[in-house]
mmCIF file of C-alpha atoms in Angstrom:
data_model
loop_
_atom_site.group_PDB
_atom_site.id
_atom_site.type_symbol
_atom_site.label_atom_id
_atom_site.label_comp_id
_atom_site.label_asym_id
_atom_site.label_seq_id
_atom_site.Cartn_x
_atom_site.Cartn_y
_atom_site.Cartn_z
ATOM 1 C CA MET X 1 25.108 -6.250 3.583
ATOM 2 C CA LYS X 2 24.585 -8.455 6.586
ATOM 3 C CA GLU X 3 22.654 -5.833 8.588
ATOM 4 C CA GLY X 4 20.083 -5.402 5.790
ATOM 5 C CA LYS X 5 19.454 -9.124 5.674
ATOM 6 C CA ASP X 6 19.051 -9.115 9.439
ATOM 7 C CA ILE X 7 16.471 -6.322 9.245
ATOM 8 C CA TYR X 8 14.371 -8.392 6.856
ATOM 9 C CA SER X 9 14.705 -11.462 9.097
ATOM 10 C CA VAL X 10 13.744 -9.599 12.291
ATOM 11 C CA LEU X 11 10.706 -7.921 10.704
ATOM 12 C CA ALA X 12 9.500 -11.034 8.833
ATOM 13 C CA ALA X 13 9.827 -13.200 11.965
ATOM 14 C CA ASP X 14 7.734 -10.855 14.095
ATOM 15 C CA GLY X 15 4.110 -12.061 14.172
ATOM 16 C CA SER X 16 2.534 -8.613 14.535
ATOM 17 C CA VAL X 17 4.537 -7.217 11.582
ATOM 18 C CA SER X 18 4.086 -10.247 9.314
ATOM 19 C CA ALA X 19 0.345 -10.262 10.059
ATOM 20 C CA LEU X 20 0.190 -6.872 8.329
ATOM 21 C CA VAL X 21 2.770 -7.179 5.530
ATOM 22 C CA GLY X 22 3.555 -10.880 5.140
ATOM 23 C CA THR X 23 6.879 -10.897 3.256
ATOM 24 C CA ARG X 24 6.374 -7.461 1.642
ATOM 25 C CA ILE X 25 9.605 -6.167 3.177
ATOM 26 C CA HIS X 26 11.999 -4.941 0.493
ATOM 27 C CA PRO X 27 15.228 -2.987 0.141
ATOM 28 C CA VAL X 28 14.640 0.517 -1.242
ATOM 29 C CA GLY X 29 14.903 0.241 -5.018
ATOM 30 C CA ALA X 30 13.671 -3.375 -5.043
ATOM 31 C CA VAL X 31 10.022 -2.744 -4.163
ATOM 32 C CA PRO X 32 7.833 -4.225 -6.914
ATOM 33 C CA GLN X 33 5.942 -1.535 -8.823
ATOM 34 C CA ASN X 34 2.468 -2.854 -7.971
ATOM 35 C CA VAL X 35 3.243 -4.110 -4.462
ATOM 36 C CA THR X 36 0.232 -4.819 -2.274
ATOM 37 C CA LYS X 37 -0.158 -2.364 0.591
ATOM 38 C CA PRO X 38 0.852 -2.125 3.374
ATOM 39 C CA TYR X 39 4.561 -2.807 2.922
ATOM 40 C CA ILE X 40 7.975 -1.943 4.340
ATOM 41 C CA SER X 41 11.153 -0.782 2.616
ATOM 42 C CA TYR X 42 14.573 -0.274 4.191
ATOM 43 C CA GLU X 43 18.023 1.068 3.368
ATOM 44 C CA ARG X 44 21.373 1.671 5.004
ATOM 45 C CA ILE X 45 22.076 5.347 5.528
ATOM 46 C CA VAL X 46 25.553 5.063 7.038
ATOM 47 C CA GLY X 47 27.815 2.605 8.858
ATOM 48 C CA ILE X 48 30.520 3.954 11.178
ATOM 49 C CA PRO X 49 33.274 1.689 12.558
ATOM 50 C CA GLN X 50 33.858 2.250 16.269
ATOM 51 C CA VAL X 51 37.615 2.726 16.696
ATOM 52 C CA THR X 52 40.064 3.677 19.398
ATOM 53 C CA LEU X 53 43.490 5.208 18.933
ATOM 54 C CA THR X 54 45.028 1.737 18.738
ATOM 55 C CA ASP X 55 42.348 -0.694 17.606
ATOM 56 C CA TRP X 56 39.141 -1.437 15.807
ATOM 57 C CA GLY X 57 37.211 -3.988 17.800
ATOM 58 C CA GLY X 58 34.855 -4.891 14.940
ATOM 59 C CA THR X 59 31.859 -2.950 16.315
ATOM 60 C CA LYS X 60 29.947 -0.705 13.926
ATOM 61 C CA ARG X 61 27.296 1.922 14.556
ATOM 62 C CA ILE X 62 24.679 1.635 11.807
ATOM 63 C CA LEU X 63 21.964 4.082 10.786
ATOM 64 C CA GLU X 64 19.209 2.343 8.830
ATOM 65 C CA GLN X 65 15.985 3.862 7.512
ATOM 66 C CA ILE X 66 12.828 1.748 7.601
ATOM 67 C CA ASN X 67 9.798 3.059 5.672
ATOM 68 C CA CYS X 68 6.295 1.825 6.527
ATOM 69 C CA TYR X 69 3.596 2.498 3.899
ATOM 70 C CA ALA X 70 -0.181 2.037 4.021
ATOM 71 C CA THR X 71 -3.303 3.436 2.400
ATOM 72 C CA ASP X 72 -4.282 5.421 5.507
ATOM 73 C CA ARG X 73 -2.540 7.246 8.372
ATOM 74 C CA PRO X 74 -3.682 4.861 11.157
ATOM 75 C CA GLY X 75 -2.426 1.880 9.134
ATOM 76 C CA ALA X 76 1.009 3.460 8.557
ATOM 77 C CA ASP X 77 1.284 4.483 12.217
ATOM 78 C CA ASP X 78 0.270 1.007 13.436
ATOM 79 C CA LEU X 79 2.762 -0.708 11.124
ATOM 80 C CA ALA X 80 5.534 1.661 12.243
ATOM 81 C CA ASP X 81 4.795 1.008 15.933
ATOM 82 C CA LYS X 82 4.930 -2.745 15.378
ATOM 83 C CA ALA X 83 8.110 -2.464 13.295
ATOM 84 C CA MET X 84 9.845 -0.352 15.967
ATOM 85 C CA THR X 85 8.929 -2.882 18.664
ATOM 86 C CA ALA X 86 10.279 -5.781 16.542
ATOM 87 C CA LEU X 87 13.479 -3.885 15.701
ATOM 88 C CA PHE X 88 14.030 -2.851 19.323
ATOM 89 C CA ASN X 89 13.725 -6.502 20.373
ATOM 90 C CA GLY X 90 16.003 -7.697 17.558
ATOM 91 C CA PHE X 91 18.896 -5.226 17.666
ATOM 92 C CA LYS X 92 21.043 -3.264 20.111
ATOM 93 C CA VAL X 93 19.055 -0.109 19.308
ATOM 94 C CA SER X 94 20.451 3.100 20.697
ATOM 95 C CA GLU X 95 17.999 5.496 19.065
ATOM 96 C CA PHE X 96 14.823 5.771 16.993
ATOM 97 C CA SER X 97 13.464 8.837 15.245
ATOM 98 C CA TYR X 98 10.499 8.914 12.903
ATOM 99 C CA ASP X 99 8.446 11.204 10.720
ATOM 100 C CA GLY X 100 5.111 10.837 8.940
ATOM 101 C CA THR X 101 4.652 11.518 5.229
ATOM 102 C CA TYR X 102 1.953 11.501 2.568
ATOM 103 C CA ASP X 103 2.658 11.059 -1.141
ATOM 104 C CA GLU X 104 -0.051 12.633 -3.309
ATOM 105 C CA ASP X 105 1.100 10.795 -6.454
ATOM 106 C CA THR X 106 0.773 7.324 -4.926
ATOM 107 C CA GLU X 107 -1.856 8.310 -2.331
ATOM 108 C CA LEU X 108 0.152 6.456 0.315
ATOM 109 C CA TYR X 109 0.783 7.403 3.905
ATOM 110 C CA GLY X 110 4.187 6.607 5.293
ATOM 111 C CA VAL X 111 6.281 6.648 8.421
ATOM 112 C CA SER X 112 10.054 6.823 7.966
ATOM 113 C CA ILE X 113 11.947 5.419 10.931
ATOM 114 C CA ASP X 114 15.632 6.142 11.424
ATOM 115 C CA MET X 115 17.162 3.464 13.632
ATOM 116 C CA THR X 116 20.674 3.607 15.071
ATOM 117 C CA PHE X 117 22.059 0.319 16.323
ATOM 118 C CA TYR X 118 25.313 -1.472 17.007
ATOM 119 C CA THR X 119 26.694 -4.698 15.517
#
């Protein structure tokens, strides 16, 4: 999954993101159980090849979800803002959407970012 690896690389290389999470950027399902907060998780939602009637030029439209978690709402919002800026600068982003969450079981605030981009 080349795009997933690129997401890690873009986020980890951004100074404002890494100042908050270091290398705590994990694929969904691979987040360590007792991970230090804040952290980021990500997963591919869908990849759609861009085709014409006669050809596929190799371009794909990708929808990736990036989840930013922290122990308070301002921390989650700040991390999400920094992550969106890093992702916008690192990819051919065509669209962002995001939504805030709170998980009572883990007592974590989150922002889920849906990012559409082209490869």
